[in-house]
Tab-separated table of C-alpha atoms in Angstrom:
chain	number	residue	atom	x	y	z
A	1	MET	CA	13.119	19.163	-20.037
A	2	LYS	CA	11.865	21.381	-17.273
A	3	PHE	CA	8.693	20.189	-15.574
A	4	SER	CA	6.094	22.527	-14.114
A	5	PHE	CA	3.514	21.253	-11.625
A	6	THR	CA	-0.030	22.573	-11.400
A	7	ARG	CA	-1.386	23.692	-8.055
A	8	ALA	CA	-3.501	20.546	-7.775
A	9	ALA	CA	-0.462	18.352	-8.336
A	10	LYS	CA	1.752	19.894	-5.656
A	11	GLY	CA	2.250	17.306	-3.001
A	12	ALA	CA	0.850	14.608	-5.276
A	13	ALA	CA	4.213	12.917	-5.718
A	14	LEU	CA	3.716	11.261	-2.337
A	15	ALA	CA	0.267	9.985	-3.250
A	16	LEU	CA	1.502	8.823	-6.628
A	17	ALA	CA	4.243	6.782	-4.972
A	18	VAL	CA	1.513	4.649	-3.433
A	19	CYS	CA	0.362	3.574	-6.893
A	20	LEU	CA	3.633	3.183	-8.763
A	21	PRO	CA	5.737	0.031	-8.838
A	22	LEU	CA	9.044	0.216	-7.003
A	23	SER	CA	10.970	0.273	-10.271
A	24	ALA	CA	9.366	3.650	-10.975
A	25	SER	CA	9.869	5.017	-7.484
A	26	ALA	CA	12.818	4.647	-5.103
A	27	HIS	CA	10.512	5.057	-2.116
A	28	ARG	CA	8.495	2.405	-0.315
A	29	THR	CA	5.145	3.069	1.319
A	30	TRP	CA	4.261	1.136	4.444
A	31	MET	CA	2.391	0.809	7.710
A	32	LEU	CA	4.131	-0.640	10.763
A	33	PRO	CA	2.100	-1.882	13.752
A	34	SER	CA	3.660	-1.939	17.211
A	35	ALA	CA	2.639	-5.606	17.373
A	36	THR	CA	0.582	-7.996	15.245
A	37	VAL	CA	-0.400	-10.525	17.924
A	38	LEU	CA	-1.766	-9.226	21.218
A	39	SER	CA	-3.398	-10.613	24.334
A	40	GLY	CA	-4.737	-9.244	27.583
A	41	ASN	CA	-7.999	-7.665	28.685
A	42	ASP	CA	-7.598	-4.249	27.041
A	43	PRO	CA	-5.213	-4.420	24.066
A	44	TRP	CA	-4.237	-1.433	21.919
A	45	VAL	CA	-1.976	-1.181	18.887
A	46	THR	CA	-0.106	1.876	17.594
A	47	VAL	CA	0.608	2.054	13.873
A	48	ASP	CA	3.178	4.215	12.099
A	49	ALA	CA	2.784	5.052	8.406
A	50	ALA	CA	5.467	6.529	6.171
A	51	VAL	CA	7.201	6.685	2.811
A	52	SER	CA	10.919	5.959	3.021
A	53	ASN	CA	13.942	4.523	1.279
A	54	ASP	CA	14.805	2.166	4.150
A	55	LEU	CA	12.337	-0.221	5.787
A	56	PHE	CA	11.039	0.691	8.355
A	57	PHE	CA	12.654	4.063	9.115
A	58	PHE	CA	11.270	7.603	9.079
A	59	GLU	CA	13.411	9.698	6.768
A	60	HIS	CA	11.329	10.919	3.843
A	61	PHE	CA	7.576	11.652	3.993
A	62	PRO	CA	4.634	10.824	6.236
A	63	LEU	CA	1.961	8.636	4.658
A	64	LYS	CA	-1.355	10.486	4.535
A	65	LEU	CA	-4.197	8.870	6.464
A	66	ASP	CA	-7.061	10.234	4.341
A	67	GLY	CA	-7.993	6.788	3.025
A	68	LEU	CA	-7.545	4.885	6.296
A	69	GLN	CA	-10.015	2.038	6.929
A	70	VAL	CA	-9.987	-0.247	9.975
A	71	THR	CA	-12.010	-3.449	9.644
A	72	ALA	CA	-12.893	-5.208	12.917
A	73	PRO	CA	-13.132	-8.989	13.370
A	74	ASP	CA	-16.919	-8.889	12.839
A	75	GLY	CA	-16.474	-7.087	9.501
A	76	ALA	CA	-17.678	-3.714	10.773
A	77	THR	CA	-15.663	-0.513	10.517
A	78	ALA	CA	-13.657	0.263	13.662
A	79	LYS	CA	-12.374	3.647	14.804
A	80	ALA	CA	-8.787	4.820	14.512
A	81	GLU	CA	-7.884	7.085	17.414
A	82	ASN	CA	-5.227	9.736	18.108
A	83	ALA	CA	-4.361	10.163	14.419
A	84	TYR	CA	-1.348	12.399	13.865
A	85	THR	CA	0.792	13.441	10.910
A	86	GLY	CA	4.227	14.893	11.496
A	87	LYS	CA	7.276	15.720	9.415
A	88	TYR	CA	8.345	12.157	8.626
A	89	ARG	CA	5.508	9.879	9.709
A	90	SER	CA	1.839	9.565	10.495
A	91	SER	CA	0.539	7.439	13.359
A	92	PHE	CA	-2.716	6.275	14.881
A	93	ASP	CA	-4.000	3.955	17.594
A	94	VAL	CA	-6.607	1.203	17.420
A	95	HIS	CA	-8.386	-0.096	20.515
A	96	LEU	CA	-8.876	-3.815	19.941
A	97	THR	CA	-12.251	-4.170	21.624
A	98	GLN	CA	-13.102	-7.423	19.809
A	99	SER	CA	-11.315	-10.730	19.876
A	100	GLY	CA	-9.978	-11.741	16.476
A	101	THR	CA	-8.176	-10.250	13.477
A	102	TYR	CA	-8.310	-6.618	12.337
A	103	LYS	CA	-7.340	-5.415	8.871
A	104	LEU	CA	-5.837	-1.927	8.654
A	105	ALA	CA	-5.812	-0.432	5.166
A	106	ILE	CA	-5.008	2.872	3.491
A	107	LEU	CA	-6.754	3.229	0.133
A	108	ASN	CA	-5.785	5.685	-2.596
A	109	GLN	CA	-7.881	6.126	-5.728
A	110	GLY	CA	-8.097	8.774	-8.394
A	111	LEU	CA	-6.728	9.971	-11.715
A	112	PHE	CA	-3.233	11.028	-12.693
A	113	ALA	CA	-2.639	13.078	-15.836
A	114	SER	CA	0.239	14.605	-17.733
A	115	TYR	CA	-0.125	17.080	-20.589
A	116	LYS	CA	1.371	20.144	-22.239
A	117	ASP	CA	-0.126	23.560	-21.682
A	118	ALA	CA	-0.500	26.385	-24.229
A	119	ASN	CA	3.175	27.309	-23.723
A	120	GLY	CA	4.395	23.788	-24.368
A	121	GLN	CA	5.319	23.150	-20.725
A	122	THR	CA	4.694	19.695	-19.273
A	123	ARG	CA	2.132	19.699	-16.483
A	124	ARG	CA	1.207	16.960	-14.067
A	125	TRP	CA	-2.074	16.689	-12.204
A	126	ARG	CA	-3.747	14.333	-9.733
A	127	GLY	CA	-7.310	14.332	-8.442
A	128	THR	CA	-10.810	12.971	-9.000
A	129	ALA	CA	-12.851	12.635	-12.175
A	130	GLU	CA	-14.943	15.597	-11.042
A	131	THR	CA	-11.982	17.916	-10.497
A	132	PHE	CA	-10.363	16.737	-13.738
A	133	VAL	CA	-13.080	18.488	-15.745
A	134	ARG	CA	-12.505	21.769	-13.898
A	135	GLU	CA	-8.735	21.777	-13.583
A	136	VAL	CA	-7.322	20.161	-16.732
A	137	PRO	CA	-7.726	22.303	-19.879
A	138	ALA	CA	-10.105	20.872	-22.461
A	139	ASP	CA	-7.547	21.662	-25.182
A	140	ALA	CA	-4.590	20.072	-23.350
A	141	LYS	CA	-2.072	18.558	-25.750
A	142	ASP	CA	-0.345	15.186	-25.399
A	143	LEU	CA	-2.822	14.299	-22.663
A	144	GLN	CA	-2.265	10.994	-20.900
A	145	VAL	CA	-4.601	9.927	-18.095
A	146	SER	CA	-4.270	6.928	-15.793
A	147	GLN	CA	-6.571	5.567	-13.139
A	148	MET	CA	-4.660	4.910	-9.915
A	149	GLN	CA	-5.662	2.285	-7.334
A	150	GLY	CA	-3.428	1.838	-4.291
A	151	ARG	CA	-3.935	-0.354	-1.230
A	152	ILE	CA	-1.584	-0.541	1.779
A	153	GLU	CA	-2.415	-3.078	4.496
A	154	THR	CA	-1.301	-4.682	7.709
A	155	PHE	CA	-3.020	-7.143	10.046
A	156	VAL	CA	-3.374	-7.345	13.834
A	157	THR	CA	-4.926	-10.095	15.968
A	158	ALA	CA	-6.217	-9.865	19.533
A	159	GLY	CA	-6.480	-13.358	20.993
A	160	LYS	CA	-7.498	-16.042	18.511
A	161	PRO	CA	-7.104	-15.320	14.746
A	162	SER	CA	-10.275	-14.892	12.667
A	163	LYS	CA	-11.074	-14.500	8.954
A	164	LYS	CA	-14.052	-12.142	8.554
A	165	ALA	CA	-11.954	-8.962	8.268
A	166	LEU	CA	-9.778	-10.610	5.618
A	167	GLU	CA	-12.583	-10.846	3.057
A	168	ILE	CA	-11.794	-9.129	-0.232
A	169	THR	CA	-13.782	-6.289	-1.777
A	170	GLY	CA	-13.312	-7.243	-5.433
A	171	ALA	CA	-11.865	-3.848	-6.347
A	172	GLY	CA	-8.280	-3.404	-7.522
A	173	LEU	CA	-5.305	-5.484	-6.405
A	174	GLU	CA	-5.868	-7.386	-3.139
A	175	LEU	CA	-4.289	-10.126	-1.044
A	176	GLN	CA	-6.317	-13.199	-0.125
A	177	PRO	CA	-4.464	-15.032	2.633
A	178	ILE	CA	-4.306	-18.810	2.494
A	179	THR	CA	-1.998	-18.896	5.507
A	180	HIS	CA	-3.329	-16.519	8.157
A	181	PRO	CA	-1.254	-13.289	7.999
A	182	THR	CA	-0.741	-13.083	11.776
A	183	ASP	CA	0.271	-16.739	12.094
A	184	LEU	CA	3.625	-16.582	10.314
A	185	VAL	CA	6.609	-18.407	11.816
A	186	VAL	CA	10.265	-18.433	10.783
A	187	GLY	CA	11.172	-21.480	8.698
A	188	ASP	CA	7.574	-22.135	7.656
A	189	THR	CA	6.181	-21.619	4.166
A	190	ALA	CA	3.162	-19.300	3.937
A	191	SER	CA	0.818	-19.125	0.961
A	192	PHE	CA	-1.237	-16.216	-0.361
A	193	ARG	CA	-3.339	-15.447	-3.409
A	194	LEU	CA	-3.182	-12.173	-5.301
A	195	LEU	CA	-6.470	-11.030	-6.817
A	196	LEU	CA	-7.295	-8.309	-9.333
A	197	ASP	CA	-10.929	-7.186	-9.228
A	198	GLY	CA	-11.719	-10.383	-7.353
A	199	LYS	CA	-10.118	-12.710	-9.910
A	200	PRO	CA	-6.723	-14.471	-9.736
A	201	ALA	CA	-3.864	-12.184	-10.778
A	202	ALA	CA	-1.611	-14.548	-12.686
A	203	ASN	CA	2.059	-14.008	-13.547
A	204	VAL	CA	2.440	-10.952	-11.279
A	205	LYS	CA	5.753	-10.298	-9.549
A	206	VAL	CA	5.598	-9.951	-5.770
A	207	GLU	CA	8.621	-8.413	-4.087
A	208	VAL	CA	9.333	-9.505	-0.513
A	209	VAL	CA	11.804	-7.484	1.584
A	210	PRO	CA	12.716	-7.984	5.267
A	211	GLY	CA	12.911	-4.908	7.464
A	212	GLY	CA	16.120	-3.488	8.866
A	213	VAL	CA	17.490	-2.508	5.453
A	214	ARG	CA	19.612	0.234	7.011
A	215	TYR	CA	21.716	-2.316	8.860
A	216	ARG	CA	22.507	-4.573	5.909
A	217	ASP	CA	24.845	-4.347	2.945
A	218	LYS	CA	22.271	-6.140	0.789
A	219	LEU	CA	18.552	-5.546	0.353
A	220	ASN	CA	17.882	-9.315	0.642
A	221	ASP	CA	14.766	-8.910	-1.486
A	222	ARG	CA	13.105	-11.767	-3.317
A	223	ASP	CA	10.864	-11.698	-6.380
A	224	ILE	CA	8.150	-14.339	-6.429
A	225	THR	CA	5.768	-14.722	-9.379
A	226	THR	CA	2.149	-15.728	-8.903
A	227	ASP	CA	0.912	-18.868	-10.652
A	228	ALA	CA	-2.140	-19.230	-12.896
A	229	ASP	CA	-4.395	-19.134	-9.827
A	230	GLY	CA	-2.738	-16.004	-8.433
A	231	LYS	CA	-1.046	-18.044	-5.719
A	232	PHE	CA	2.456	-17.482	-4.362
A	233	SER	CA	4.374	-18.866	-1.383
A	234	VAL	CA	7.078	-17.443	0.874
A	235	THR	CA	9.453	-19.330	3.151
A	236	TRP	CA	10.579	-17.020	5.960
A	237	PRO	CA	14.357	-17.188	6.568
A	238	GLN	CA	14.364	-15.123	9.757
A	239	PRO	CA	11.910	-13.504	12.182
A	240	GLY	CA	10.934	-9.850	11.903
A	241	MET	CA	8.757	-7.494	9.889
A	242	TYR	CA	8.459	-8.073	6.130
A	243	TRP	CA	7.237	-5.804	3.327
A	244	MET	CA	5.446	-7.248	0.293
A	245	GLU	CA	4.614	-5.273	-2.850
A	246	ALA	CA	2.964	-6.023	-6.182
A	247	SER	CA	1.680	-3.870	-9.036
A	248	VAL	CA	-0.108	-4.268	-12.338
A	249	LYS	CA	-0.795	-2.042	-15.317
A	250	ASP	CA	-3.636	-2.764	-17.719
A	251	ASP	CA	-6.320	-1.178	-19.901
A	252	LYS	CA	-9.170	-1.905	-17.445
A	253	ALA	CA	-9.728	1.677	-16.325
A	254	SER	CA	-13.254	2.157	-14.999
A	255	VAL	CA	-13.163	5.959	-14.677
A	256	LYS	CA	-13.240	8.277	-17.677
A	257	PRO	CA	-11.198	9.728	-19.311
A	258	ALA	CA	-8.495	7.284	-18.138
A	259	LYS	CA	-7.334	4.829	-20.779
A	260	GLU	CA	-5.117	2.729	-18.517
A	261	ARG	CA	-5.085	1.575	-14.908
A	262	ARG	CA	-2.252	1.162	-12.456
A	263	ALA	CA	-3.043	-0.912	-9.377
A	264	ASN	CA	-0.625	-1.380	-6.483
A	265	TYR	CA	-0.715	-3.502	-3.339
A	266	VAL	CA	1.553	-3.308	-0.273
A	267	ALA	CA	1.418	-5.307	2.967
A	268	THR	CA	3.476	-5.447	6.147
A	269	VAL	CA	3.474	-8.758	7.998
A	270	GLU	CA	5.330	-10.015	11.071
A	271	VAL	CA	7.176	-13.326	11.187
A	272	LEU	CA	7.627	-14.673	14.730
A	273	PRO	CA	10.296	-17.022	16.099
A	274	GLN	CA	9.432	-20.691	16.532
């Protein structure tokens, strides 16, 4: 079947990849900080953001920074500086003016729809509830609408780790660290809790993949399932950057006319040598 994309949906494949589980998309979305633990009197961090097949290499699409949020150690919103989007990656800098842990997040929310137009051609659309009314025909056939919630995070600490920036919002799929996310050491076992709308997300698969995929014959990924309290643990076999991803699909859509919701969570963490 030949697919035809509406004007609003052009370029939406990248945004949709943020919200789809990996089994539905060959591409991984991620942010990569230049460091996760910093010291000194005037620390800065540079963060790259991309969508790629290999972790963490730039060879597919840049990750849009429209939903970027930087939370400072005191819980206030911090400024991202020197933001740039190129052919294969986006990047930005953060001046770590406070001591403690920063949370860097890219949020994607909206509706995704598929339907058939008057000529029987399949159309795909992505946007907000407001633009849905204007851009999707009222008489669209075989209409299917999903609410999309995507969250991509990484964590950076200047000096001593802190917890204020790690507080959850209670919206969508989120990670609640039990082990501090910038205090991960090879050989240790770290614990986290996955939450959906602020409540434990039980029996959800979390995929954990070490970086450097390009230089290995095997992906070396692991699937870990959360327990009844949303908790899961990871023992780190080697130092380096790791990518974690989880997704859920349910009927808890909060935006009309969506009948289902797809929530996705991605994090990049660094595991340091002993």
